[in-house]
PDB file of C-alpha atoms in Angstrom:
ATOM      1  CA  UNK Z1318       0.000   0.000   0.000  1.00  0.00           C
ATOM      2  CA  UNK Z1319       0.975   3.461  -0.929  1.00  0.00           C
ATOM      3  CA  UNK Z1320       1.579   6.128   1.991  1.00  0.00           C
ATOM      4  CA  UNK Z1321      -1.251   8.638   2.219  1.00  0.00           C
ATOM      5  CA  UNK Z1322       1.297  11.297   1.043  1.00  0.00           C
ATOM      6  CA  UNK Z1323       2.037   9.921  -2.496  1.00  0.00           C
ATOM      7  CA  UNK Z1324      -0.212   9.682  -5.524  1.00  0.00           C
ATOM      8  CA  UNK Z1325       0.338   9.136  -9.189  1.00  0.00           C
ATOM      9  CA  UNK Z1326      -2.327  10.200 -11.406  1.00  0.00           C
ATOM     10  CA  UNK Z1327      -2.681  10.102 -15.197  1.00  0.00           C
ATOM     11  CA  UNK Z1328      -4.209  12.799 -16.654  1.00  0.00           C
ATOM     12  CA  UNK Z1329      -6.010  11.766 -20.120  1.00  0.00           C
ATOM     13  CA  UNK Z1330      -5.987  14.680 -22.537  1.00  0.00           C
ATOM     14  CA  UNK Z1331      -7.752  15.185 -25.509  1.00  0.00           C
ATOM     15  CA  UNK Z1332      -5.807  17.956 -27.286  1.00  0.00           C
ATOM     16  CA  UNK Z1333      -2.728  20.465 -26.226  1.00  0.00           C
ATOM     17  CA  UNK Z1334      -5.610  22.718 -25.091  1.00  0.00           C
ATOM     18  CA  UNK Z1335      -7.222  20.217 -22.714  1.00  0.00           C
ATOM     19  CA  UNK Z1336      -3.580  18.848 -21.156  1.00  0.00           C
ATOM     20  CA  UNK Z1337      -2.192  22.773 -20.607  1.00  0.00           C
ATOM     21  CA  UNK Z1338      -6.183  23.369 -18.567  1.00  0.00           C
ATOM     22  CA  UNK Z1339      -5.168  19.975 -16.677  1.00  0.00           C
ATOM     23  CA  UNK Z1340      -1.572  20.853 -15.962  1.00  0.00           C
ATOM     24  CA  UNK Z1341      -1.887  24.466 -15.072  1.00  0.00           C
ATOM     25  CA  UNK Z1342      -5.014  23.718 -12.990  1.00  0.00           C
ATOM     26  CA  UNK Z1343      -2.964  20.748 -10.940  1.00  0.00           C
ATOM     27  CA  UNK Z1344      -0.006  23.640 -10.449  1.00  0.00           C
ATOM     28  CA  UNK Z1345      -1.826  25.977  -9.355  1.00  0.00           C
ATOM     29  CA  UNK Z1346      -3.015  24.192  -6.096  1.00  0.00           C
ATOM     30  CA  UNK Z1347       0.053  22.892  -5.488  1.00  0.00           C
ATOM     31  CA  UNK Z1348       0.905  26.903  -5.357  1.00  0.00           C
ATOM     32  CA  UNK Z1349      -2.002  28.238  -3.035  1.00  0.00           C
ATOM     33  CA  UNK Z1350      -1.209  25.159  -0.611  1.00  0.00           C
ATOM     34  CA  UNK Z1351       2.432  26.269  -0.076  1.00  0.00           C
ATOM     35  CA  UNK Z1352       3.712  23.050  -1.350  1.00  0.00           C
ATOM     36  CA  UNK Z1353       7.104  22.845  -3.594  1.00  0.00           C
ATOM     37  CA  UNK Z1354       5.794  22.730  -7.294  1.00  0.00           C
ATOM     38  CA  UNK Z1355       7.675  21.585 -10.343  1.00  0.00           C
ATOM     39  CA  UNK Z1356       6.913  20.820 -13.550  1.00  0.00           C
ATOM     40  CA  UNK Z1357       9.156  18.534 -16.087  1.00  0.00           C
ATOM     41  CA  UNK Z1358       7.566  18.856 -19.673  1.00  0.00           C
ATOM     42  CA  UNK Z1359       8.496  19.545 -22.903  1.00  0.00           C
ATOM     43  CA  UNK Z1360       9.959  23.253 -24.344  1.00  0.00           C
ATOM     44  CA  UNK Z1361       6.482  24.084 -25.951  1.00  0.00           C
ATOM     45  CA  UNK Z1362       4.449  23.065 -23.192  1.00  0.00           C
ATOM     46  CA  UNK Z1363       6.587  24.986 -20.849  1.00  0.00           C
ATOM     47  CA  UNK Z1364       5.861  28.550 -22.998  1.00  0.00           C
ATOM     48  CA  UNK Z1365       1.786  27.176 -22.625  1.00  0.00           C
ATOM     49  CA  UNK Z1366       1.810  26.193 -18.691  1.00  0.00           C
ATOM     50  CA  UNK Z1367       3.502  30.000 -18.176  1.00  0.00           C
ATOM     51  CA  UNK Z1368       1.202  31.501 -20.030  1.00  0.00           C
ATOM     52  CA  UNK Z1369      -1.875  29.378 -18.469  1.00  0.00           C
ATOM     53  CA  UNK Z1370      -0.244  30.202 -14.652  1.00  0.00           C
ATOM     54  CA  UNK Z1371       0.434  33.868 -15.123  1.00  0.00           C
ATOM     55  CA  UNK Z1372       2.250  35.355 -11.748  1.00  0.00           C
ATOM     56  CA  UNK Z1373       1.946  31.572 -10.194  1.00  0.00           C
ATOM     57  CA  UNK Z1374       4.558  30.668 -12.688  1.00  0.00           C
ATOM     58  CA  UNK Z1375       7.072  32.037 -10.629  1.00  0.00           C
ATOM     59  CA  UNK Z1376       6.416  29.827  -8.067  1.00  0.00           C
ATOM     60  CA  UNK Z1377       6.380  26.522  -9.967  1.00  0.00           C
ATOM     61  CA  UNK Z1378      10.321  25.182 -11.148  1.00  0.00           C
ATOM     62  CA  UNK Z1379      10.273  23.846 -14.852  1.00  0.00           C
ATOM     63  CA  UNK Z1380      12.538  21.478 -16.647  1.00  0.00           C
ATOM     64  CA  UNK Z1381      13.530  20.577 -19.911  1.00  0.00           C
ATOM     65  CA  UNK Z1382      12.323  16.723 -19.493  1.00  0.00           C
ATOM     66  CA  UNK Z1383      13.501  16.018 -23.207  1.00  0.00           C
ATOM     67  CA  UNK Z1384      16.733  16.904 -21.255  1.00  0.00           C
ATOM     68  CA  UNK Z1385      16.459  15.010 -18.095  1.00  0.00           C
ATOM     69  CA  UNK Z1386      14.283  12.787 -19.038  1.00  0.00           C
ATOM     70  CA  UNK Z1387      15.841  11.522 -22.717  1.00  0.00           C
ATOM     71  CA  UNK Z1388      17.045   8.594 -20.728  1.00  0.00           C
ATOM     72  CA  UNK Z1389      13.709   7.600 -18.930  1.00  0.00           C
ATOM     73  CA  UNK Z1390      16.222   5.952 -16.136  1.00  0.00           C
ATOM     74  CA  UNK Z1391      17.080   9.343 -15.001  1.00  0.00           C
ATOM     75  CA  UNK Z1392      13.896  10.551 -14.399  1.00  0.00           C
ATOM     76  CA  UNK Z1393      13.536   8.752 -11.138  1.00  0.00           C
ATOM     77  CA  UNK Z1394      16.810  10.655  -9.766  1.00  0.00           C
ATOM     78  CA  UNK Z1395      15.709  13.826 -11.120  1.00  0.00           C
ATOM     79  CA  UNK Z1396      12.418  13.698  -9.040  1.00  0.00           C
ATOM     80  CA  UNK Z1397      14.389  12.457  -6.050  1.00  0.00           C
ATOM     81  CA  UNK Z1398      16.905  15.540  -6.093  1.00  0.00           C
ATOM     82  CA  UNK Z1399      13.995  17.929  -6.354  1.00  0.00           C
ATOM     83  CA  UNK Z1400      12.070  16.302  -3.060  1.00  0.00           C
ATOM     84  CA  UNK Z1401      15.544  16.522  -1.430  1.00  0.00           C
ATOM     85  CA  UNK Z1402      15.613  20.284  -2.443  1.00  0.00           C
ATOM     86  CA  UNK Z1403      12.034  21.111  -0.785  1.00  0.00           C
ATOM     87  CA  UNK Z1404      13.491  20.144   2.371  1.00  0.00           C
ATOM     88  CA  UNK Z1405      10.555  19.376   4.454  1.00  0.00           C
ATOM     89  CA  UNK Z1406       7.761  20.577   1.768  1.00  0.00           C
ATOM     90  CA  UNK Z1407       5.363  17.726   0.011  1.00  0.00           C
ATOM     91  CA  UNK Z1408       6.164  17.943  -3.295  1.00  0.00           C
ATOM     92  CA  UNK Z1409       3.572  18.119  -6.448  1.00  0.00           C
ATOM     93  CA  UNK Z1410       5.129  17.452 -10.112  1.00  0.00           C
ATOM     94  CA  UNK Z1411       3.566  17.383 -13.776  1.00  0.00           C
ATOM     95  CA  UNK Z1412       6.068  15.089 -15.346  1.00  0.00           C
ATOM     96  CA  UNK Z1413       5.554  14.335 -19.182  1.00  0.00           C
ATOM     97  CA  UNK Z1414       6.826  10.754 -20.184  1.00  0.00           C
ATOM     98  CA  UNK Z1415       5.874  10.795 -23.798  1.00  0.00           C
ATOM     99  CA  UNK Z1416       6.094  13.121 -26.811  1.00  0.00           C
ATOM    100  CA  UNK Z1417       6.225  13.803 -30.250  1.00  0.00           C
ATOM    101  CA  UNK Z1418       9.669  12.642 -31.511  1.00  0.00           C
ATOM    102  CA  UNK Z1419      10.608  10.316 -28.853  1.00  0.00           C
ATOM    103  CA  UNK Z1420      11.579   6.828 -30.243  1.00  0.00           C
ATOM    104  CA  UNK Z1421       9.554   3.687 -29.935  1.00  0.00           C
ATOM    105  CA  UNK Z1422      12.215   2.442 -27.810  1.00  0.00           C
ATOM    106  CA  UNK Z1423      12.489   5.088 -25.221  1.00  0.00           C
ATOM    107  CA  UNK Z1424       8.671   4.991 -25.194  1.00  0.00           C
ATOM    108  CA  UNK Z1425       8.460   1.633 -24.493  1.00  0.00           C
ATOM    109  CA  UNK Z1426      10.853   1.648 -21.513  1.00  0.00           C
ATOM    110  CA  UNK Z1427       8.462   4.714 -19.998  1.00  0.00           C
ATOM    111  CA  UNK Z1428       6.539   1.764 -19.321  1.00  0.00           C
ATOM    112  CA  UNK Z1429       8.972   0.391 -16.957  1.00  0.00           C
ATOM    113  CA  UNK Z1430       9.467   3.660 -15.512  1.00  0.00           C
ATOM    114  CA  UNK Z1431       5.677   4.607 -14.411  1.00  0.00           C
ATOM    115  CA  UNK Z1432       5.555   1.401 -12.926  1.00  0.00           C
ATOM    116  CA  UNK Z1433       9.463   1.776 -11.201  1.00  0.00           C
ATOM    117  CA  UNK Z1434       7.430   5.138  -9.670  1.00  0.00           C
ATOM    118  CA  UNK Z1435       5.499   3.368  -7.605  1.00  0.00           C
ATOM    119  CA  UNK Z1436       7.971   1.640  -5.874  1.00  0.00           C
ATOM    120  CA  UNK Z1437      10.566   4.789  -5.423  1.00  0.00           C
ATOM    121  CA  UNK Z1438       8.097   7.167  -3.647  1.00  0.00           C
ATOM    122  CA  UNK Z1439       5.655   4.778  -2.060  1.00  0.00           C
ATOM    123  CA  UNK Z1440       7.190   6.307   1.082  1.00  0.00           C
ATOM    124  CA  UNK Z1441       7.094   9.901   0.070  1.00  0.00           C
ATOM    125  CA  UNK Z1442       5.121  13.015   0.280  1.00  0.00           C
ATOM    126  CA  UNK Z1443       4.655  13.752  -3.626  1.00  0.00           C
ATOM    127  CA  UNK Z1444       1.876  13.992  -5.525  1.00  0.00           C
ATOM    128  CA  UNK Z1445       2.561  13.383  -9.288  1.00  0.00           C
ATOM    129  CA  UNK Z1446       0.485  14.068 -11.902  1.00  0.00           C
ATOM    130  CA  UNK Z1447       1.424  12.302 -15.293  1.00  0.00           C
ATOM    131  CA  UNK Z1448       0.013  14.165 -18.363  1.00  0.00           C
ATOM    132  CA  UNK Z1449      -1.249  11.258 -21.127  1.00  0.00           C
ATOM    133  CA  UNK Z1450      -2.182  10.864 -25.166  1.00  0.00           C
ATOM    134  CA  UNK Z1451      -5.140   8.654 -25.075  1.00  0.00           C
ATOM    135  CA  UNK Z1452      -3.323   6.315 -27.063  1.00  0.00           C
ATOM    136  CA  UNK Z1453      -1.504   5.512 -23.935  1.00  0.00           C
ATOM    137  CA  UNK Z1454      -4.325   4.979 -21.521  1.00  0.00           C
ATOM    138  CA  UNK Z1455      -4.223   1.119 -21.032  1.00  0.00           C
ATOM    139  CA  UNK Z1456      -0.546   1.030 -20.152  1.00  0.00           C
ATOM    140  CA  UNK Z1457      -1.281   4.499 -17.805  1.00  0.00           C
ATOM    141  CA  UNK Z1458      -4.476   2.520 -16.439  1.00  0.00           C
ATOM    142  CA  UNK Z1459      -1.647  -0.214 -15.576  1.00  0.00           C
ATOM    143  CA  UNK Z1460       0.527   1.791 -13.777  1.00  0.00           C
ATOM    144  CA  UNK Z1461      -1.487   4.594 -12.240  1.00  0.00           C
ATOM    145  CA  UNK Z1462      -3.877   4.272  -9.549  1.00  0.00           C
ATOM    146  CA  UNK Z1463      -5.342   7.091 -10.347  1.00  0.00           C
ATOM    147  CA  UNK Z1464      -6.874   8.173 -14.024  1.00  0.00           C
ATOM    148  CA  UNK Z1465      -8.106  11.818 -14.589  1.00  0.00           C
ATOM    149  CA  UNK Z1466     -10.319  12.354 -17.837  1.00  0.00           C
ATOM    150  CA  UNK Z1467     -12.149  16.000 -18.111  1.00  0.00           C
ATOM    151  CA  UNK Z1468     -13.942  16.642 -14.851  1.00  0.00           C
ATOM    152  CA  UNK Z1469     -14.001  12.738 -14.030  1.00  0.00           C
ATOM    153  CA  UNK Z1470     -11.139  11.412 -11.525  1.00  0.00           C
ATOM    154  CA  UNK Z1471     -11.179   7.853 -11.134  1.00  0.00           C
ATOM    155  CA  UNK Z1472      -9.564   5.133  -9.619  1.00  0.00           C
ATOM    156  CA  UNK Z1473      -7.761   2.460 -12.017  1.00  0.00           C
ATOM    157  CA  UNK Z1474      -9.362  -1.228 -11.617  1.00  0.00           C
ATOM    158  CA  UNK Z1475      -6.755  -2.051 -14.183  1.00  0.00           C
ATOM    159  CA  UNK Z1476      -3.591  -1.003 -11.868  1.00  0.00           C
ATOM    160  CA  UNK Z1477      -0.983  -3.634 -11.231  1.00  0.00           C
ATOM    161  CA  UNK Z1478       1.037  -3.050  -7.845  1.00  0.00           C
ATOM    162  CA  UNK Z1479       3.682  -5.656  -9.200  1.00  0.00           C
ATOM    163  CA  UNK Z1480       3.473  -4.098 -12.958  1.00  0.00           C
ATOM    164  CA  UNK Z1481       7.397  -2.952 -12.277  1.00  0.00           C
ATOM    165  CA  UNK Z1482       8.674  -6.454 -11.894  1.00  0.00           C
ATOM    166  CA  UNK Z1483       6.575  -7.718 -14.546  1.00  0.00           C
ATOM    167  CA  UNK Z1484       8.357  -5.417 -17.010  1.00  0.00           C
ATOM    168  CA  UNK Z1485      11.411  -5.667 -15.177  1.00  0.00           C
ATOM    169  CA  UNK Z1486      11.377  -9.345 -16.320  1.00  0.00           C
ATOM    170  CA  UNK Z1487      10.133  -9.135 -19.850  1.00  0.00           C
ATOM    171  CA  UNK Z1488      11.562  -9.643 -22.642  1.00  0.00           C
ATOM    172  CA  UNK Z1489      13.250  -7.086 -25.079  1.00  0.00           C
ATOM    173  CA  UNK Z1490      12.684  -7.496 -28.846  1.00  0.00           C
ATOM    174  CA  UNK Z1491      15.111  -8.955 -31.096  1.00  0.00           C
ATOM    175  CA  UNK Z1492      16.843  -6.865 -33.056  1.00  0.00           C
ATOM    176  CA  UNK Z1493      16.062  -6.970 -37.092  1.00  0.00           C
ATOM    177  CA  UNK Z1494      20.329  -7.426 -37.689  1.00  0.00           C
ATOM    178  CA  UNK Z1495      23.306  -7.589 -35.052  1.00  0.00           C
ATOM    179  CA  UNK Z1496      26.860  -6.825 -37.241  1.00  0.00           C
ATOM    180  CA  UNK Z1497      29.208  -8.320 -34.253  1.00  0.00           C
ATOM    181  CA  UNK Z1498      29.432 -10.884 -31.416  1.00  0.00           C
ATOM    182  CA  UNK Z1499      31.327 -11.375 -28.876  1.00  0.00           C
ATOM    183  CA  UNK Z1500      32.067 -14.269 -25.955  1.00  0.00           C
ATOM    184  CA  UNK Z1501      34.251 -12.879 -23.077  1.00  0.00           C
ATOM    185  CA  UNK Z1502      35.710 -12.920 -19.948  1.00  0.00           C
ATOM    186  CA  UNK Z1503      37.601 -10.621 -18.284  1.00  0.00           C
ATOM    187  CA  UNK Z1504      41.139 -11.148 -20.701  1.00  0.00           C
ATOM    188  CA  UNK Z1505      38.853 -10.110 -23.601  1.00  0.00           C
ATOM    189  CA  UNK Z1506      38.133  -6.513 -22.590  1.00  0.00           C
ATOM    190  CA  UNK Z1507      41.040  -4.404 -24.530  1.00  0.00           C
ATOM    191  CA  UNK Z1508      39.380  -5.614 -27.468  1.00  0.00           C
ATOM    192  CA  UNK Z1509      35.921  -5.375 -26.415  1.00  0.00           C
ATOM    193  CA  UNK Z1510      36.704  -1.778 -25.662  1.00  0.00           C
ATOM    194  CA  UNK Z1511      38.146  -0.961 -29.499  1.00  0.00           C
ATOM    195  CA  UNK Z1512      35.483  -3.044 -30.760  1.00  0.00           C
ATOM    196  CA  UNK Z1513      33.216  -0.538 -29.637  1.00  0.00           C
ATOM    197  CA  UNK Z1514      34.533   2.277 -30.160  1.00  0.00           C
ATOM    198  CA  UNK Z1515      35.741   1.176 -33.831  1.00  0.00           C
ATOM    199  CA  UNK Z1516      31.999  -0.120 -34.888  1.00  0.00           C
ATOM    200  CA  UNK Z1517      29.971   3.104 -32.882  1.00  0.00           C
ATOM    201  CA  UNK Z1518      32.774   5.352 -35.470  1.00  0.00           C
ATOM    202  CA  UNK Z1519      31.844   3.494 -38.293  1.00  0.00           C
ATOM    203  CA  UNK Z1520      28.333   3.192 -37.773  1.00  0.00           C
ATOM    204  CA  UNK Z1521      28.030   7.943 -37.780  1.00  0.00           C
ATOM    205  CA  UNK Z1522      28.604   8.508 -33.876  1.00  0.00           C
ATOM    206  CA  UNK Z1523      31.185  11.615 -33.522  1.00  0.00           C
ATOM    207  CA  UNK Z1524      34.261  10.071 -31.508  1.00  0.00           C
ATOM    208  CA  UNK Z1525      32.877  11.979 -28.196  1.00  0.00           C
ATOM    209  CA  UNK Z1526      30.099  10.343 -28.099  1.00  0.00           C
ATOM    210  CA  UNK Z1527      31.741   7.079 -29.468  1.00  0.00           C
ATOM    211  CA  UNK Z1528      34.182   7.049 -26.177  1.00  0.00           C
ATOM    212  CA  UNK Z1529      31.042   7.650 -24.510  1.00  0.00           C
ATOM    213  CA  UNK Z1530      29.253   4.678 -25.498  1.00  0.00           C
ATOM    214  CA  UNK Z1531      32.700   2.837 -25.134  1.00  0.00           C
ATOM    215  CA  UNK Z1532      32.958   3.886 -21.366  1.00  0.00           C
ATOM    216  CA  UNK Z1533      29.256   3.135 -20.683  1.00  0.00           C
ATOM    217  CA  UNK Z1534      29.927  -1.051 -22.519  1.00  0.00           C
ATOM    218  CA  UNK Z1535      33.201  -1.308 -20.228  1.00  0.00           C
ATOM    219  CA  UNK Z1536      31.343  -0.500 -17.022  1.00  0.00           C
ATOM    220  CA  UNK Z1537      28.470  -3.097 -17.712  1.00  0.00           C
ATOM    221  CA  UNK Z1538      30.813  -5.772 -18.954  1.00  0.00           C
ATOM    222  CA  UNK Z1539      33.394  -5.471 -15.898  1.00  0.00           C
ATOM    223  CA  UNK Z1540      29.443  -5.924 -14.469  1.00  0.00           C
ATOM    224  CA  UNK Z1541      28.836  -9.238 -16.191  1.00  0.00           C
ATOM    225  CA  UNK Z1542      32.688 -10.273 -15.374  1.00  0.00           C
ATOM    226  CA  UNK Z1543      32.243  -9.608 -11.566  1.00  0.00           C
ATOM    227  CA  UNK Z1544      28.437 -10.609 -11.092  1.00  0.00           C
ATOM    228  CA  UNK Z1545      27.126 -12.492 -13.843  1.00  0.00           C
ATOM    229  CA  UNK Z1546      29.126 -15.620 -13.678  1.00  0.00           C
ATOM    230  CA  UNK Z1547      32.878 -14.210 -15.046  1.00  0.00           C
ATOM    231  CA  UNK Z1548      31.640 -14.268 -18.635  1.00  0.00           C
ATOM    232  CA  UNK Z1549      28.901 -13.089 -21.352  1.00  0.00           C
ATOM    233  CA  UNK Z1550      28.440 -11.419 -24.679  1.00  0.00           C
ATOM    234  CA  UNK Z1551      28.285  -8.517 -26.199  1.00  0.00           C
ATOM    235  CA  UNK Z1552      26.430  -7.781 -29.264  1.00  0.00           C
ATOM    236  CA  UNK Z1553      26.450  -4.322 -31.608  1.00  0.00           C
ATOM    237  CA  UNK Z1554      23.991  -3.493 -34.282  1.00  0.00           C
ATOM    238  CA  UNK Z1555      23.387  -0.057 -36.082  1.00  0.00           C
ATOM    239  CA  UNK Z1556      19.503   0.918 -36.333  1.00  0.00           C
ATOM    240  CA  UNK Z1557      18.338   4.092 -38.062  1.00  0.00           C
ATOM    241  CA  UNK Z1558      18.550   6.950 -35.405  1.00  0.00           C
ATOM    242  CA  UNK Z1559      21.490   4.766 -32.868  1.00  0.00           C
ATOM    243  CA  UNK Z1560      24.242   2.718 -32.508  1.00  0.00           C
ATOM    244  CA  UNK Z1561      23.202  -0.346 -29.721  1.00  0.00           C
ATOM    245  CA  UNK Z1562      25.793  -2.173 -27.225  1.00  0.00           C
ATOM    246  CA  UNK Z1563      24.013  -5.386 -25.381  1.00  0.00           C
ATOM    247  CA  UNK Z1564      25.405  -7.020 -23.081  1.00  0.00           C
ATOM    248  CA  UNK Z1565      24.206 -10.536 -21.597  1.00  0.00           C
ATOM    249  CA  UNK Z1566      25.380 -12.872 -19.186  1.00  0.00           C
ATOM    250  CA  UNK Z1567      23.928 -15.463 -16.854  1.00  0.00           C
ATOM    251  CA  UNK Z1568      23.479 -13.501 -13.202  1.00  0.00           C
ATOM    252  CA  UNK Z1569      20.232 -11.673 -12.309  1.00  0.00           C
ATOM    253  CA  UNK Z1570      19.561  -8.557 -10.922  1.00  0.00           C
ATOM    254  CA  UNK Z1571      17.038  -8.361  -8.152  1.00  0.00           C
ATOM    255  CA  UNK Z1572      16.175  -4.469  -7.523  1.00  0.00           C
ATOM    256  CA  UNK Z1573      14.211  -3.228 -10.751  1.00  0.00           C
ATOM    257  CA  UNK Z1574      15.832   0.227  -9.111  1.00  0.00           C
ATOM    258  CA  UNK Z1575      19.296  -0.848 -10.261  1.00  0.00           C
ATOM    259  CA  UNK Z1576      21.352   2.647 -11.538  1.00  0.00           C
ATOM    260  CA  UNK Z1577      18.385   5.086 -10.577  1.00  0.00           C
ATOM    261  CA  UNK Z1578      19.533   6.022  -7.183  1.00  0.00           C
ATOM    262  CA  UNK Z1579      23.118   7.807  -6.643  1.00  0.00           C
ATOM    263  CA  UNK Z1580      25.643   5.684  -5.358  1.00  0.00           C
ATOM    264  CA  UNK Z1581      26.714   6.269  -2.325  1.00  0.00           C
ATOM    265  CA  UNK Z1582      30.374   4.589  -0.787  1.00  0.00           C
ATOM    266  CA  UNK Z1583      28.237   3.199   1.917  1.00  0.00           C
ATOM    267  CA  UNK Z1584      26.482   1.042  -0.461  1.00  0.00           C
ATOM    268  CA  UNK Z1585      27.895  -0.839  -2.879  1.00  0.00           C
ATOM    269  CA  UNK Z1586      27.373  -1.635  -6.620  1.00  0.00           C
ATOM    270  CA  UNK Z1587      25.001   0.112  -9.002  1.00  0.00           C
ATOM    271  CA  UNK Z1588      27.709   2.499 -10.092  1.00  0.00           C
ATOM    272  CA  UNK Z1589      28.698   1.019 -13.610  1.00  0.00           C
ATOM    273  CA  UNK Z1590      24.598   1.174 -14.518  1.00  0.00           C
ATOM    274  CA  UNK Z1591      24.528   4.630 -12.890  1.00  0.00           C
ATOM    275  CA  UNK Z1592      27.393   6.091 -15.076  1.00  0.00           C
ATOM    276  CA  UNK Z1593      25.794   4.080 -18.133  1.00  0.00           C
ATOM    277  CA  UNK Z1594      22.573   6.159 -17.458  1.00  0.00           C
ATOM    278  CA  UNK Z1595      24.316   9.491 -17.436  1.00  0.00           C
ATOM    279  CA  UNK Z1596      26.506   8.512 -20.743  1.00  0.00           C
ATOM    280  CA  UNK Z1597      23.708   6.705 -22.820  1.00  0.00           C
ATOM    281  CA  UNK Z1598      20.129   8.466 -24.455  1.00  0.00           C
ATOM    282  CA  UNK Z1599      18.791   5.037 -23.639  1.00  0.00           C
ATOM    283  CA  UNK Z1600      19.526   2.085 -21.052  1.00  0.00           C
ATOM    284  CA  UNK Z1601      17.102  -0.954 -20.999  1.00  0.00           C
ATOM    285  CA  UNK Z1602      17.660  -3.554 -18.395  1.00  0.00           C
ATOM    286  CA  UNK Z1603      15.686  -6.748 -18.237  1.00  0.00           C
ATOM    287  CA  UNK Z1604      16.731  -9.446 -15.369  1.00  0.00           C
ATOM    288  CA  UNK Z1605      15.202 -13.265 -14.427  1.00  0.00           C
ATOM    289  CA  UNK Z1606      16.387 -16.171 -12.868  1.00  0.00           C
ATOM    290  CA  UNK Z1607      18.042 -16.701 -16.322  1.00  0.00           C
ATOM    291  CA  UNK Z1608      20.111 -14.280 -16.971  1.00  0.00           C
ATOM    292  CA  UNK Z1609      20.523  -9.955 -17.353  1.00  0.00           C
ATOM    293  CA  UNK Z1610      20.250  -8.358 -20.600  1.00  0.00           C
ATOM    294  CA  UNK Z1611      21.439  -4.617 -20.895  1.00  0.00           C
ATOM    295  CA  UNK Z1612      21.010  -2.295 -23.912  1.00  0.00           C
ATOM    296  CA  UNK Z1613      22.831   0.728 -24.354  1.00  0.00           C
ATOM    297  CA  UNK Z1614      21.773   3.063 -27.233  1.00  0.00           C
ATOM    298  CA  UNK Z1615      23.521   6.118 -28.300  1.00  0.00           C
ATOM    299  CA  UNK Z1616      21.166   8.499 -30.371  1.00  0.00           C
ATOM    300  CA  UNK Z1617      23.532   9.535 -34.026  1.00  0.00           C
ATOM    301  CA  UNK Z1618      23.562  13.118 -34.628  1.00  0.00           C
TER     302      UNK Z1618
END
C-alpha cells in the first residue's frame, strides 16, 4: 500500500488545449497550498503552462524533461533531487513521459518507468500528476492508480502493484540485424573496448560520443565479469537513429531500481549502470532467474 502522502495520477488529454487546462489547474493548487511545485515537460508546453499560470509561474520550477528525461532511467533521480531540495515541503510534479519525436524504444521503456514510480516514492510526500495521449491509456491505467479524464477522476481497476517487476522481467525485442558478437571474460576486454569504439565510429557517432558509449559497454561488462558468472556477450547493431551495445550474461539482478539512485560509498554496486545512465540516451535492463540483458543506445547526430 501506498503512503497517504504519495499519488500518481494520469491525466487523459484530448488535445494540447485540454492537457495545458489539466496541468496548469494541478499547479496551481500545489501553489495556493504552499507546497514545492515543479513541472518537467516539454519546451512548448513549458511557454503554454507559463502563459496558463500567469504570476503563479514564478512559483512553480520547470525542466527541460527532453533533457532530463531523454534517458527515462534518469527521471527517477531527477524527481528524487527535487524532493531533497524542498526540504521538508510535500512535493507536487507534472512530469511528461511521452512526446512527439521520442523513439519507440524510449517509449516503451516509460513503461517500466511509471511502474518503477510506484515503488521509489511509495514512502514519500509527492503527488505526481502524469500528463497522457489517449493512445496511452491502457498502459497508464496499468501503472497509475489514479486516471483523470475531463472533470471525471477515477480510480484504475486495471492497476498492477507488481506491474514494475513484470516489465522488469520481460523480454526485449530482437533486433532486425546484429553486425558483431562477442564471448568474453575478463582477458577479452582491450578488445571489447576498441570493438566498440571502432563499430559506434563506423556506424556515424562523432568520436565523443563514441568514447562515450565505449565507457558506458566497459562498465556493464566489468558488471557481467564480476556478477554475472565471469563471462557473457556482447552484441552491436546499427539501427536508423542509434548505434546499440548489449550485453548478456547469466546472473540476475534483483532491484528493478538498479542505476536510478546515486551511489553512495556506503552502499555498494550500481555504479557502472549509474554512469551508463548518465553517458547513454537510452539504457534498458531486463533481469530473471536466467540471466541480465542490458542495452545501451547512443542516439547519431
Amino acid at each position: 500500500m501506498s503512503a497517504p502522502g504519495f499519488a500518481h495520477e494520469a491525466l487523459v488529454y484530448r488535445d494540447e488545449a485540454g492537457y495545458v487546462e489539466g496541468a496548469s489547474a494541478f499547479l496551481r493548487e500545489g501553489v495556493a497550498a504552499g507546497e514545492a511545485v515543479f513541472a518537467l515537460v516539454r519546451p512548448g508546453v513549458i511557454e503554454s503552462l507559463r502563459e496558463a499560470l500567469g504570476a503563479d509561474a514564478d512559483h512553480v520550477r520547470f525542466l527541460d524533461m527532453t533533457e532530463v528525461g531523454r534517458n527515462p532511467a534518469r527521471i527517477i533521480p531527477t524527481l528524487r533531487s527535487l524532493i531533497a531540495d524542498a526540504g521538508d515541503r510535500p512535493a507536487w510534479a507534472v512530469t511528461e513521459h511521452t512526446w512527439p519525436g521520442r523513439t519507440e524504444e524510449e517509449t516503451a521503456e516509460t513503461r517500466l518507468h511509471e511502474a518503477l514510480v510506484n515503488v521509489a516514492f511509495e514512502d514519500t510526500d509527492l503527488r505526481l500528476l502524469c500528463p497522457t495521449d489517449p493512445a496511452f491509456l491502457a498502459d497508464a491505467e496499468h501503472s497509475h492508480p489514479i486516471v483523470i479524464e475531463g472533470d471525471q477522476r477515477r480510480p484504475s481497476d486495471r492497476f498492477d502493484p507488481k506491474l514494475a517487476d513484470t516489465e522488469f522481467a520481460a523480454d526485449l525485442p530482437a533486433p532486425e540485424r546484429v553486425s558483431d558478437v562477442a564471448h568474453f571474460n575478463l582477458d577479452d576486454l582491450p578488445e571489447l573496448r576498441d570493438l566498440v569504439t571502432i563499430r559506434a565510429s563506423g556506424f556515424g557517432l562523432p568520436r565523443a560520443r563514441a568514447l562515450d558509449l565505449t565507457l558506458a559497454t566497459n562498465e556493464i561488462v566489468t558488471n557481467s565479469i564480476c556478477h554475472g558468472g565471469e563471462r557473457g556477450t556482447l552484441r552491436v547493431w546499427d539501427e536508423e537513429d542509434a548505434v546499440v551495445c548489449e550485453v548478456s550474461d547469466g546472473g540476475q539482478i534483483t532491484d528493478p531500481l538498479v542505476g536510478r539512485i546515486v551511489p553512495t560509498p556506503s552502499v555498494p554496486g550500481g555504479r557502472g549502470v549509474w554512469l551508463a545512465n548518465q553517458l547513454c540516451d537510452l539504457v534498458r535492463i531486463r533481469s530473471t532467474t536466467v540471466g541480465t540483458v542490458v542495452r545501451l543506445h547512443m542516439a547519431k547526430p
